Coordinates of N, CA, C and O and ligand atoms in Angstrom, one line a residue:
M22 N 39.4 -167.5 -94.7 CA 40.3 -168.5 -95.0 C 41.5 -168.0 -95.6 O 41.6 -167.1 -96.2
R23 N 42.7 -168.4 -95.0 CA 44.0 -167.9 -95.3 C 45.1 -169.0 -95.4 O 45.0 -170.0 -94.7
R24 N 46.2 -168.6 -96.1 CA 47.2 -169.6 -96.4 C 48.6 -168.8 -96.2 O 48.7 -167.8 -96.9
Q25 N 49.5 -169.3 -95.4 CA 50.8 -168.6 -95.4 C 51.9 -169.4 -96.3 O 51.9 -170.6 -96.0
I26 N 52.5 -168.7 -97.1 CA 53.5 -169.1 -98.1 C 54.9 -168.3 -97.7 O 55.0 -167.2 -98.2
G27 N 55.8 -168.8 -97.1 CA 57.1 -168.0 -96.8 C 56.6 -167.0 -95.8 O 55.6 -167.0 -95.0
Q28 N 56.9 -165.6 -96.4 CA 56.4 -164.4 -95.7 C 55.1 -163.8 -96.2 O 54.7 -162.8 -95.8
S29 N 54.5 -164.6 -97.3 CA 53.3 -163.9 -97.8 C 52.1 -164.7 -97.4 O 52.1 -165.8 -96.9
I30 N 50.9 -164.0 -97.4 CA 49.6 -164.4 -97.2 C 48.9 -164.3 -98.2 O 48.7 -163.3 -98.9
I31 N 48.0 -165.4 -98.5 CA 47.1 -165.5 -99.5 C 45.7 -165.6 -98.8 O 45.6 -166.6 -97.9
E32 N 44.8 -164.7 -98.9 CA 43.4 -165.0 -98.3 C 42.3 -164.8 -99.0 O 42.2 -163.9 -99.9
L33 N 41.1 -165.4 -98.6 CA 39.9 -165.2 -99.3 C 39.0 -164.3 -98.4 O 39.0 -164.5 -97.1
H34 N 38.2 -163.4 -99.2 CA 37.4 -162.6 -98.2 C 36.0 -162.4 -99.1 O 36.1 -162.4 -100.4
Q35 N 34.8 -162.6 -98.4 CA 33.6 -162.3 -99.4 C 33.3 -160.7 -99.1 O 33.1 -160.4 -98.0
G36 N 33.1 -160.0 -100.2 CA 33.0 -158.4 -100.1 C 32.9 -157.9 -101.3 O 33.1 -158.5 -102.4
D37 N 33.1 -156.5 -101.3 CA 32.9 -155.6 -102.5 C 34.4 -155.1 -102.5 O 34.9 -154.6 -101.6
I38 N 35.1 -155.3 -103.6 CA 36.7 -154.9 -103.8 C 36.7 -153.5 -103.8 O 37.9 -153.0 -103.5
T39 N 35.8 -152.6 -104.1 CA 36.0 -151.3 -104.2 C 36.3 -150.7 -102.8 O 36.6 -149.5 -102.6
L40 N 35.8 -151.4 -101.7 CA 36.0 -151.0 -100.4 C 37.2 -151.4 -99.8 O 37.6 -151.2 -98.5
E41 N 38.2 -152.2 -100.5 CA 39.4 -152.6 -99.9 C 40.3 -151.5 -99.6 O 40.7 -150.6 -100.5
S42 N 41.1 -151.6 -98.3 CA 42.3 -150.7 -98.3 C 43.6 -151.3 -98.4 O 44.2 -151.8 -97.3
V43 N 44.0 -151.7 -99.5 CA 45.2 -152.5 -99.8 C 46.0 -151.4 -100.9 O 45.5 -150.2 -101.4
D44 N 47.3 -151.8 -101.1 CA 47.9 -150.9 -102.0 C 47.4 -150.9 -103.4 O 47.4 -149.8 -104.2
A45 N 46.9 -152.0 -103.9 CA 46.4 -152.1 -105.3 C 45.1 -153.0 -105.3 O 45.2 -154.0 -104.8
I46 N 44.1 -152.6 -105.9 CA 42.9 -153.5 -106.3 C 43.2 -153.7 -107.9 O 43.5 -152.9 -108.6
V47 N 42.6 -154.9 -108.2 CA 42.5 -155.2 -109.7 C 41.2 -155.1 -110.1 O 40.2 -155.6 -109.4
N48 N 41.1 -154.6 -111.3 CA 39.8 -154.5 -112.1 C 39.5 -155.7 -113.2 O 40.8 -155.8 -113.8
A49 N 38.5 -156.0 -113.3 CA 38.4 -157.0 -114.4 C 38.0 -156.2 -115.4 O 36.6 -155.8 -115.6
A50 N 39.0 -155.7 -116.4 CA 38.7 -154.8 -117.6 C 38.4 -155.4 -118.7 O 38.6 -156.8 -118.8
N51 N 38.0 -154.6 -119.6 CA 38.0 -155.3 -121.0 C 39.1 -154.7 -121.8 O 39.8 -153.7 -121.6
S52 N 39.5 -155.3 -123.0 CA 40.9 -154.8 -123.8 C 40.6 -153.3 -124.3 O 41.7 -152.8 -124.5
H53 N 39.4 -152.8 -124.3 CA 39.5 -151.4 -124.8 C 39.7 -150.2 -123.6 O 39.7 -149.2 -123.7
L54 N 39.6 -150.9 -122.4 CA 39.7 -150.1 -121.1 C 38.6 -149.1 -121.3 O 38.8 -147.9 -120.7
L55 N 37.4 -149.4 -121.6 CA 36.4 -148.3 -121.8 C 35.4 -148.4 -120.8 O 34.4 -147.8 -120.7
G56 N 35.7 -149.2 -119.6 CA 34.6 -149.2 -118.7 C 33.6 -150.1 -119.2 O 33.5 -150.6 -120.1
G57 N 32.6 -150.5 -118.2 CA 31.6 -151.7 -118.4 C 30.7 -151.8 -117.2 O 30.7 -151.0 -116.3
G58 N 30.2 -152.9 -117.0 CA 29.5 -153.2 -115.7 C 30.2 -153.9 -115.0 O 31.3 -153.9 -114.8
G59 N 29.5 -154.7 -114.0 CA 30.4 -155.5 -113.0 C 31.2 -154.9 -112.1 O 31.1 -153.5 -111.9
V60 N 32.3 -155.4 -111.9 CA 33.3 -154.9 -111.0 C 33.9 -153.7 -111.5 O 34.3 -152.7 -111.0
D61 N 34.1 -153.6 -113.0 CA 34.7 -152.5 -113.7 C 33.9 -151.3 -113.5 O 34.2 -150.1 -113.0
G62 N 32.3 -151.4 -113.5 CA 31.5 -150.3 -113.4 C 31.5 -149.7 -112.0 O 31.7 -148.5 -111.8
A63 N 31.8 -150.8 -111.1 CA 31.8 -150.3 -109.6 C 32.9 -149.5 -109.2 O 33.0 -148.5 -108.5
I64 N 34.0 -149.8 -109.8 CA 35.3 -149.2 -109.6 C 35.4 -147.8 -110.0 O 35.9 -146.8 -109.4
H65 N 34.9 -147.8 -111.3 CA 34.9 -146.4 -111.9 C 33.9 -145.4 -111.3 O 34.1 -144.3 -111.1
R66 N 32.9 -145.9 -110.8 CA 31.7 -145.2 -110.0 C 32.3 -144.6 -108.8 O 32.2 -143.6 -108.4
R67 N 32.9 -145.7 -108.1 CA 33.3 -145.1 -106.8 C 34.7 -144.5 -106.7 O 35.0 -143.6 -105.8
G68 N 35.6 -144.7 -107.8 CA 37.0 -144.0 -107.7 C 37.0 -142.8 -108.6 O 37.8 -142.0 -108.4
G69 N 35.7 -142.5 -109.4 CA 35.8 -141.2 -110.0 C 36.3 -141.2 -111.3 O 37.0 -142.2 -111.8
P70 N 36.3 -139.9 -112.1 CA 36.7 -140.0 -113.5 C 38.2 -139.9 -113.6 O 38.6 -140.3 -115.0
S71 N 39.1 -139.6 -112.7 CA 40.5 -139.6 -112.9 C 41.2 -140.7 -113.4 O 42.0 -140.8 -114.1
I72 N 40.4 -142.1 -113.0 CA 41.1 -143.2 -113.3 C 40.8 -143.4 -114.9 O 42.0 -143.8 -115.5
M73 N 39.7 -143.3 -115.4 CA 39.7 -143.5 -116.9 C 40.4 -142.3 -117.7 O 40.8 -142.7 -118.9
A74 N 40.5 -141.2 -117.3 CA 41.2 -140.0 -117.7 C 42.5 -140.7 -117.9 O 43.3 -140.3 -118.9
E75 N 43.2 -141.2 -116.8 CA 44.5 -141.6 -117.1 C 44.8 -142.9 -117.9 O 45.8 -142.8 -118.7
T76 N 43.9 -143.9 -117.9 CA 44.0 -145.0 -118.7 C 43.9 -144.5 -120.4 O 44.7 -145.1 -121.1
D77 N 42.9 -143.6 -120.6 CA 42.8 -143.0 -122.0 C 44.1 -142.5 -122.3 O 44.3 -142.6 -123.5
E78 N 44.8 -141.7 -121.5 CA 45.9 -141.0 -121.9 C 47.1 -141.9 -122.0 O 47.8 -141.9 -123.0
K79 N 47.4 -142.8 -121.0 CA 48.6 -143.6 -121.2 C 48.4 -144.9 -121.9 O 49.3 -145.4 -122.5
H80 N 47.2 -145.2 -122.3 CA 46.9 -146.6 -122.7 C 45.7 -146.4 -123.8 O 44.7 -147.3 -123.9
P81 N 45.8 -145.5 -124.8 CA 44.8 -145.2 -125.8 C 44.5 -146.6 -126.6 O 43.5 -146.6 -127.3
E82 N 45.5 -147.3 -126.9 CA 45.4 -148.6 -127.7 C 44.7 -149.6 -126.9 O 44.4 -150.8 -127.3
G83 N 44.5 -149.4 -125.5 CA 43.9 -150.5 -124.7 C 44.8 -151.4 -124.1 O 46.2 -151.2 -124.0
C84 N 44.5 -152.6 -123.7 CA 45.5 -153.7 -123.0 C 45.1 -155.0 -123.7 O 43.9 -155.2 -123.8
P85 N 46.0 -155.7 -124.0 CA 45.7 -157.1 -124.7 C 45.2 -158.0 -123.7 O 45.6 -158.2 -122.5
T86 N 44.4 -159.1 -124.2 CA 43.9 -160.1 -123.1 C 45.0 -160.9 -122.7 O 45.8 -161.2 -123.4
G87 N 44.9 -161.2 -121.4 CA 46.0 -161.9 -120.7 C 46.8 -161.2 -120.3 O 47.9 -161.5 -119.6
S88 N 46.8 -159.8 -120.3 CA 47.7 -158.9 -119.6 C 47.0 -157.8 -118.6 O 45.6 -157.8 -118.5
A89 N 47.8 -156.8 -118.5 CA 47.3 -155.8 -117.4 C 48.0 -154.5 -117.6 O 49.2 -154.5 -117.9
V90 N 47.3 -153.2 -117.0 CA 48.0 -151.9 -117.0 C 47.8 -151.4 -115.8 O 46.7 -151.9 -115.1
I91 N 48.5 -150.4 -115.2 CA 48.2 -149.9 -113.9 C 48.0 -148.4 -113.9 O 48.5 -147.6 -114.9
S92 N 47.1 -148.0 -113.1 CA 46.8 -146.6 -112.8 C 46.8 -146.0 -111.6 O 46.8 -147.1 -110.6
T93 N 46.7 -144.9 -111.2 CA 46.4 -144.4 -109.9 C 44.9 -144.8 -109.6 O 44.0 -145.3 -110.5
A94 N 44.4 -144.4 -108.3 CA 43.1 -145.0 -108.0 C 42.0 -144.0 -107.5 O 41.0 -144.3 -106.9
G95 N 42.1 -142.7 -108.0 CA 41.2 -141.7 -107.8 C 40.7 -141.7 -106.4 O 41.4 -141.6 -105.4
D96 N 39.5 -141.8 -106.0 CA 38.9 -141.5 -104.8 C 38.8 -142.8 -103.9 O 38.3 -142.9 -102.9
L97 N 39.4 -143.9 -104.6 CA 39.4 -145.1 -103.6 C 40.4 -145.1 -102.7 O 41.3 -144.3 -102.8
Q98 N 40.3 -146.1 -101.7 CA 41.2 -146.1 -100.6 C 42.7 -146.7 -101.1 O 43.6 -146.4 -100.5
A99 N 42.7 -147.6 -102.1 CA 43.7 -148.3 -102.6 C 44.7 -147.2 -103.3 O 44.1 -146.0 -103.6
K100 N 45.9 -147.4 -103.4 CA 46.8 -146.4 -104.1 C 46.7 -146.6 -105.7 O 47.0 -145.7 -106.5
H101 N 46.6 -147.7 -106.1 CA 46.6 -148.1 -107.6 C 45.7 -149.1 -107.9 O 44.9 -150.0 -107.3
V102 N 45.0 -148.8 -109.2 CA 44.1 -149.8 -109.7 C 44.8 -150.5 -110.8 O 45.5 -149.9 -111.6
I103 N 44.9 -151.9 -110.9 CA 45.6 -152.7 -111.9 C 44.5 -153.2 -112.8 O 43.4 -154.0 -112.3
H104 N 44.4 -152.9 -114.0 CA 43.2 -153.2 -115.0 C 43.8 -154.4 -115.9 O 44.6 -154.2 -116.6
A105 N 43.1 -155.6 -115.2 CA 43.6 -156.8 -115.9 C 42.5 -157.3 -116.8 O 41.4 -157.3 -116.5
V106 N 42.9 -157.9 -117.8 CA 42.0 -158.3 -119.1 C 42.0 -159.9 -119.2 O 43.0 -160.3 -119.7
G107 N 41.0 -160.5 -118.7 CA 40.9 -161.9 -118.7 C 40.3 -162.1 -119.9 O 39.6 -161.2 -120.6
P108 N 40.2 -163.4 -120.3 CA 39.6 -163.8 -121.4 C 38.1 -164.0 -121.4 O 37.6 -164.3 -120.5
R109 N 37.3 -163.8 -122.5 CA 35.9 -164.3 -122.6 C 35.9 -166.0 -122.8 O 36.8 -166.4 -123.6
W110 N 35.0 -166.4 -122.0 CA 35.1 -167.9 -122.1 C 34.5 -168.5 -123.4 O 33.3 -168.0 -123.7
Q111 N 35.2 -169.3 -124.3 CA 34.7 -169.6 -125.6 C 34.6 -171.2 -125.6 O 34.8 -171.8 -126.7
G112 N 34.5 -171.9 -124.5 CA 34.4 -173.4 -124.4 C 35.7 -174.1 -124.0 O 35.7 -175.2 -123.7
G113 N 36.8 -173.2 -123.8 CA 37.9 -173.7 -123.1 C 39.0 -174.3 -124.0 O 40.1 -174.6 -123.6
N114 N 38.7 -174.3 -125.3 CA 40.0 -174.6 -126.4 C 40.6 -173.5 -127.1 O 41.3 -173.6 -128.0
R115 N 40.4 -172.2 -126.5 CA 41.0 -171.2 -127.1 C 42.0 -170.4 -126.4 O 42.2 -169.2 -126.3
G116 N 42.7 -171.2 -125.6 CA 43.8 -170.7 -124.7 C 43.4 -170.0 -123.5 O 44.2 -169.2 -123.0
E117 N 42.1 -170.1 -123.2 CA 41.4 -169.3 -122.1 C 42.3 -169.4 -120.7 O 42.3 -168.4 -119.9
A118 N 42.7 -170.7 -120.5 CA 43.5 -171.0 -119.1 C 44.6 -170.1 -118.9 O 44.9 -169.6 -118.1
E119 N 45.4 -170.2 -120.2 CA 46.6 -169.6 -120.1 C 46.5 -168.1 -120.1 O 47.2 -167.2 -119.5
L120 N 45.4 -167.5 -120.7 CA 45.3 -166.1 -120.8 C 44.7 -165.5 -119.5 O 45.1 -164.6 -119.0
L121 N 43.9 -166.5 -118.8 CA 43.5 -166.0 -117.4 C 44.7 -166.0 -116.5 O 44.7 -165.0 -115.7
A122 N 45.4 -167.1 -116.5 CA 46.8 -167.0 -115.7 C 47.5 -165.7 -116.1 O 48.3 -165.2 -115.1
G123 N 47.7 -165.4 -117.2 CA 48.4 -164.4 -117.7 C 48.1 -163.2 -117.0 O 48.7 -162.2 -116.7
A124 N 46.8 -162.8 -117.0 CA 46.2 -161.7 -116.5 C 46.5 -161.6 -115.0 O 46.8 -160.4 -114.4
Y125 N 46.3 -162.7 -114.3 CA 46.6 -162.8 -112.9 C 48.2 -162.3 -112.8 O 48.8 -161.6 -111.7
R126 N 49.2 -163.2 -113.5 CA 50.6 -163.0 -113.3 C 50.9 -161.7 -113.7 O 51.7 -161.1 -112.8
R127 N 50.5 -161.0 -114.7 CA 50.9 -159.6 -115.1 C 50.5 -158.7 -113.9 O 51.3 -157.7 -113.7
S128 N 49.5 -158.7 -113.4 CA 49.0 -158.0 -112.3 C 50.0 -158.1 -111.1 O 50.2 -157.2 -110.5
L129 N 50.3 -159.2 -110.7 CA 51.2 -159.4 -109.7 C 52.6 -158.9 -110.0 O 53.1 -158.4 -109.2
E130 N 53.0 -159.0 -111.2 CA 54.3 -158.3 -111.5 C 54.3 -156.8 -111.4 O 55.0 -156.2 -110.9
L131 N 53.1 -156.3 -112.0 CA 53.1 -154.9 -111.9 C 52.9 -154.4 -110.4 O 53.6 -153.3 -110.0
A132 N 52.2 -155.1 -109.5 CA 52.3 -154.8 -108.1 C 53.5 -154.6 -107.5 O 54.1 -153.7 -106.7
V133 N 54.2 -155.8 -107.8 CA 55.9 -155.7 -107.3 C 56.6 -154.6 -107.8 O 57.3 -154.0 -107.1
E134 N 56.6 -154.4 -109.1 CA 57.2 -153.3 -109.8 C 56.8 -151.9 -109.1 O 57.7 -151.2 -109.0
Y135 N 55.7 -151.8 -108.8 CA 55.1 -150.4 -108.1 C 55.2 -150.5 -106.6 O 54.5 -149.8 -106.0
D136 N 56.1 -151.5 -106.1 CA 56.1 -151.5 -104.5 C 54.9 -151.7 -103.7 O 54.7 -151.2 -102.7
C137 N 53.8 -152.4 -104.3 CA 52.7 -152.7 -103.6 C 52.9 -153.9 -102.6 O 53.3 -154.9 -103.2
R138 N 52.6 -153.8 -101.4 CA 52.7 -155.0 -100.6 C 51.7 -155.9 -100.4 O 51.5 -156.7 -100.1
S139 N 50.4 -155.2 -100.7 CA 49.1 -155.9 -100.8 C 48.3 -155.7 -101.9 O 48.3 -154.5 -102.5
I140 N 47.7 -156.6 -102.4 CA 46.9 -156.4 -103.6 C 45.5 -157.2 -103.4 O 45.6 -158.4 -102.6
S141 N 44.3 -156.7 -104.0 CA 43.2 -157.5 -103.9 C 42.8 -157.7 -105.3 O 42.5 -156.9 -106.2
F142 N 42.2 -158.9 -105.5 CA 41.8 -159.4 -106.8 C 40.4 -159.9 -106.8 O 39.9 -160.3 -106.0
P143 N 39.5 -159.6 -107.9 CA 38.2 -160.1 -108.0 C 38.4 -161.5 -108.8 O 39.4 -161.7 -109.1
A144 N 37.3 -162.1 -108.9 CA 37.4 -163.5 -109.8 C 37.2 -162.9 -111.2 O 36.3 -163.1 -111.8
I145 N 38.4 -162.6 -111.8 CA 38.5 -162.2 -113.1 C 37.7 -163.1 -114.2 O 37.8 -164.5 -114.0
S146 N 37.1 -162.6 -115.0 CA 36.3 -163.3 -116.2 C 35.2 -164.1 -115.8 O 34.4 -164.8 -116.5
T147 N 34.8 -164.2 -114.6 CA 33.7 -165.1 -114.0 C 32.4 -164.5 -114.1 O 31.3 -165.1 -113.7
G148 N 32.2 -163.3 -114.7 CA 31.0 -162.4 -114.7 C 30.4 -162.5 -116.1 O 30.1 -163.6 -116.6
V149 N 30.4 -161.4 -116.7 CA 29.9 -161.2 -118.1 C 30.8 -162.2 -118.8 O 30.2 -162.7 -120.1
Y150 N 32.0 -162.4 -118.7 CA 33.0 -163.1 -119.6 C 32.7 -164.8 -119.5 O 33.4 -165.5 -120.2
G151 N 31.9 -165.1 -118.4 CA 31.4 -166.3 -118.4 C 32.4 -167.5 -118.2 O 31.9 -168.7 -118.4
Y152 N 33.5 -167.3 -117.5 CA 34.5 -168.4 -117.4 C 33.9 -169.2 -116.0 O 33.4 -168.6 -115.1
P153 N 33.9 -170.5 -116.3 CA 33.3 -171.4 -115.2 C 34.2 -171.1 -113.9 O 35.3 -171.0 -113.8
M154 N 33.4 -170.8 -112.9 CA 33.9 -170.3 -111.4 C 34.9 -171.5 -110.9 O 36.0 -171.0 -110.6
D155 N 34.6 -172.7 -111.1 CA 35.5 -173.6 -110.3 C 37.1 -173.6 -111.0 O 37.9 -173.7 -110.4
S156 N 36.9 -173.6 -112.4 CA 38.3 -173.7 -113.0 C 38.9 -172.3 -112.8 O 40.2 -172.3 -112.7
A157 N 38.3 -171.3 -112.8 CA 38.8 -169.8 -112.7 C 39.3 -169.9 -111.3 O 40.5 -169.1 -111.1
A158 N 38.8 -170.3 -110.3 CA 39.3 -170.3 -108.9 C 40.5 -171.0 -108.8 O 41.6 -170.5 -108.3
W159 N 40.5 -172.1 -109.3 CA 42.0 -173.0 -109.5 C 42.9 -172.4 -110.1 O 44.0 -172.0 -109.6
I160 N 42.7 -171.9 -111.4 CA 43.7 -170.9 -112.1 C 44.3 -169.8 -111.3 O 45.5 -169.4 -111.0
A161 N 43.3 -169.0 -110.6 CA 43.7 -167.9 -109.8 C 44.5 -168.3 -108.7 O 45.5 -167.6 -108.4
L162 N 44.3 -169.0 -108.0 CA 45.0 -169.5 -106.7 C 46.1 -170.2 -107.2 O 47.3 -169.9 -106.4
A163 N 46.3 -171.0 -108.0 CA 47.5 -171.8 -108.5 C 48.6 -170.6 -109.0 O 49.7 -170.7 -108.7
T164 N 48.1 -169.6 -109.7 CA 49.0 -168.6 -110.3 C 49.6 -167.8 -109.2 O 50.6 -167.4 -109.1
A165 N 48.7 -167.3 -108.0 CA 49.0 -166.6 -107.0 C 50.2 -167.4 -106.2 O 51.1 -166.9 -105.8
L166 N 49.9 -168.7 -105.9 CA 50.7 -169.5 -105.1 C 52.1 -169.7 -105.9 O 53.2 -169.4 -105.3
D167 N 52.0 -170.0 -107.1 CA 53.3 -170.1 -107.9 C 54.1 -168.7 -107.8 O 55.4 -168.8 -107.7
F168 N 53.4 -167.5 -108.0 CA 54.1 -166.3 -108.1 C 54.7 -166.0 -106.6 O 56.0 -165.7 -106.5
V169 N 54.2 -166.3 -105.5 CA 54.8 -165.8 -104.3 C 55.8 -166.9 -104.0 O 56.8 -166.3 -103.2
R170 N 55.7 -168.1 -104.2 CA 56.9 -169.2 -104.2 C 58.0 -168.7 -104.9 O 59.1 -168.8 -104.4
K171 N 58.0 -168.1 -106.2 CA 59.2 -167.6 -107.0 C 59.7 -166.5 -106.5 O 60.8 -166.2 -106.4
H172 N 58.8 -165.5 -106.0 CA 59.1 -164.0 -105.8 C 59.1 -163.5 -104.4 O 59.7 -162.5 -104.1
G173 N 58.5 -164.3 -103.5 CA 58.4 -164.0 -101.9 C 57.6 -162.6 -102.0 O 57.7 -162.2 -100.7
R174 N 57.0 -162.3 -102.9 CA 56.3 -160.9 -102.8 C 54.9 -161.0 -103.6 O 55.0 -161.9 -104.6
P175 N 54.0 -160.3 -103.5 CA 53.7 -159.4 -102.4 C 53.4 -160.0 -101.2 O 53.3 -161.2 -101.0
E176 N 53.4 -159.2 -100.1 CA 53.2 -159.6 -98.8 C 51.7 -160.3 -98.4 O 51.6 -161.1 -97.8
L177 N 50.7 -159.6 -99.1 CA 49.3 -160.1 -99.1 C 48.6 -160.1 -100.2 O 48.7 -159.0 -101.0
I178 N 48.1 -161.1 -100.6 CA 47.2 -161.3 -101.9 C 45.7 -161.8 -101.3 O 45.8 -162.8 -100.7
R179 N 44.9 -160.9 -101.5 CA 43.5 -161.2 -101.1 C 42.5 -161.4 -102.6 O 42.7 -160.6 -103.4
F180 N 41.7 -162.3 -102.4 CA 40.6 -162.6 -103.3 C 39.4 -162.3 -102.8 O 39.0 -162.7 -101.7
V181 N 38.9 -161.2 -103.4 CA 37.6 -160.6 -102.8 C 36.5 -160.9 -103.6 O 36.0 -160.6 -104.8
L182 N 35.8 -162.0 -102.9 CA 34.7 -162.8 -103.9 C 33.4 -162.1 -103.5 O 33.0 -162.0 -102.3
F183 N 32.6 -161.8 -104.6 CA 31.2 -161.3 -104.3 C 30.3 -162.1 -103.9 O 29.4 -161.6 -103.0
S184 N 30.0 -163.1 -104.4 CA 29.0 -164.1 -104.4 C 29.3 -165.2 -103.3 O 30.6 -165.7 -103.3
D185 N 28.3 -165.9 -102.8 CA 28.5 -167.1 -102.1 C 29.2 -168.2 -102.9 O 30.2 -168.8 -102.4
G186 N 28.8 -168.4 -104.1 CA 29.3 -169.4 -105.1 C 30.8 -169.3 -105.3 O 31.6 -170.1 -105.4
A187 N 31.3 -167.9 -105.6 CA 32.7 -167.6 -105.7 C 33.4 -167.8 -104.5 O 34.4 -168.6 -104.6
F188 N 32.8 -167.6 -103.5 CA 33.6 -167.9 -102.2 C 33.8 -169.3 -101.9 O 34.9 -170.0 -101.6
E189 N 32.7 -170.0 -102.3 CA 32.8 -171.5 -102.0 C 33.8 -172.1 -103.0 O 34.5 -173.1 -102.7
A190 N 33.8 -171.7 -104.4 CA 34.6 -172.3 -105.3 C 36.0 -171.9 -105.0 O 37.1 -172.9 -105.0
F191 N 36.3 -170.9 -104.5 CA 37.7 -170.3 -104.2 C 38.1 -171.2 -102.8 O 39.4 -171.6 -102.7
S192 N 37.4 -171.4 -102.0 CA 37.7 -172.1 -100.7 C 37.8 -173.6 -101.0 O 39.0 -174.1 -100.4
A193 N 37.2 -174.1 -101.9 CA 37.3 -175.5 -102.3 C 38.8 -175.6 -103.0 O 39.7 -176.5 -102.8
A194 N 39.1 -174.7 -103.8 CA 40.4 -174.9 -104.5 C 41.5 -174.5 -103.7 O 42.5 -175.3 -103.8
M195 N 41.3 -173.7 -102.7 CA 42.3 -173.4 -101.8 C 42.7 -174.6 -100.8 O 43.8 -174.9 -100.5
E196 N 41.8 -175.4 -100.5 CA 41.8 -176.5 -99.8 C 42.5 -177.7 -100.5 O 43.4 -178.4 -100.0
Q197 N 42.4 -177.8 -101.8 CA 43.0 -178.8 -102.7 C 44.3 -178.5 -103.1 O 45.2 -179.5 -103.3
L198 N 44.4 -177.2 -103.3 CA 45.9 -176.8 -103.9 C 47.1 -177.1 -102.8 O 47.0 -176.7 -101.6
T199 N 48.2 -177.6 -103.3 CA 49.3 -178.0 -102.3 C 50.5 -176.8 -102.7 O 50.4 -176.3 -103.8
Ligands
ADP241 P1 34.4 -160.1 -116.5 O1 34.1 -159.2 -117.6 O2 35.8 -160.3 -116.3 O3 33.6 -161.5 -116.3 P2 32.7 -159.0 -114.3 O4 32.9 -157.8 -113.7 O5 31.4 -159.2 -115.1 O6 34.1 -159.4 -115.1 O7 32.7 -160.0 -113.2 C1 33.9 -160.5 -112.4 C2 33.5 -161.0 -111.0 O8 33.5 -160.0 -110.3 C3 32.2 -161.7 -111.0 O9 32.5 -163.0 -110.2 C4 31.4 -160.8 -110.1 O10 30.4 -161.5 -109.5 C5 32.3 -160.1 -109.4 N1 31.9 -158.7 -108.8 C6 31.2 -157.9 -109.4 N2 31.2 -156.9 -108.6 C7 31.9 -156.8 -107.8 C8 32.7 -156.1 -106.6 N3 32.1 -154.8 -106.4 N4 33.7 -156.7 -105.8 C9 34.2 -157.8 -106.1 N5 33.6 -158.7 -107.0 C10 32.7 -158.0 -107.9

């Protein structure tokens, strides 16, 4: 499923983000940038130790929730990994929506700053962090649409969804968003 906005394309794909050959893949990181399970574990396993060596050196203080930092991508096909820190779901009244949008927005800003023409996102915060998939999908897509409308870049934004449920939620949100 894909949508064209000006010169940019937003598309949905079901699969494993570590196999993406785009300029940047986004990691659903935690604020300590210490690695973990889920997509973070998969990226560090396949990308090798140089990614964490770089984030340890450049960002020993970690990264605040709702923001992101960028590194090279080790053995991955991508050129960069953008480590985005989404919020842990705490019921919805702790600013989770704005923090999740912030993690996507900052990732897109970094992609543009580093001349990335293509970027792939996982469904940030929807695994261990427990963000409800339907609302997370809506926020992810609304933030991406808003960004490309304002900036006309990057050329390609892919959402790489791991499960059937994630793909269905993103597809439904994509159909409804104008
Ligand atoms: P968070 O802590 O932000 O919730 P997780 O890694 O636990 O991060 O999960 C984020 C989302 O990434 C979940 O929807 C999970 O199913 C998905 N995911 C896990 N592994 C991969 C992968 N290799 N490629 C793409 N998505 C993945």
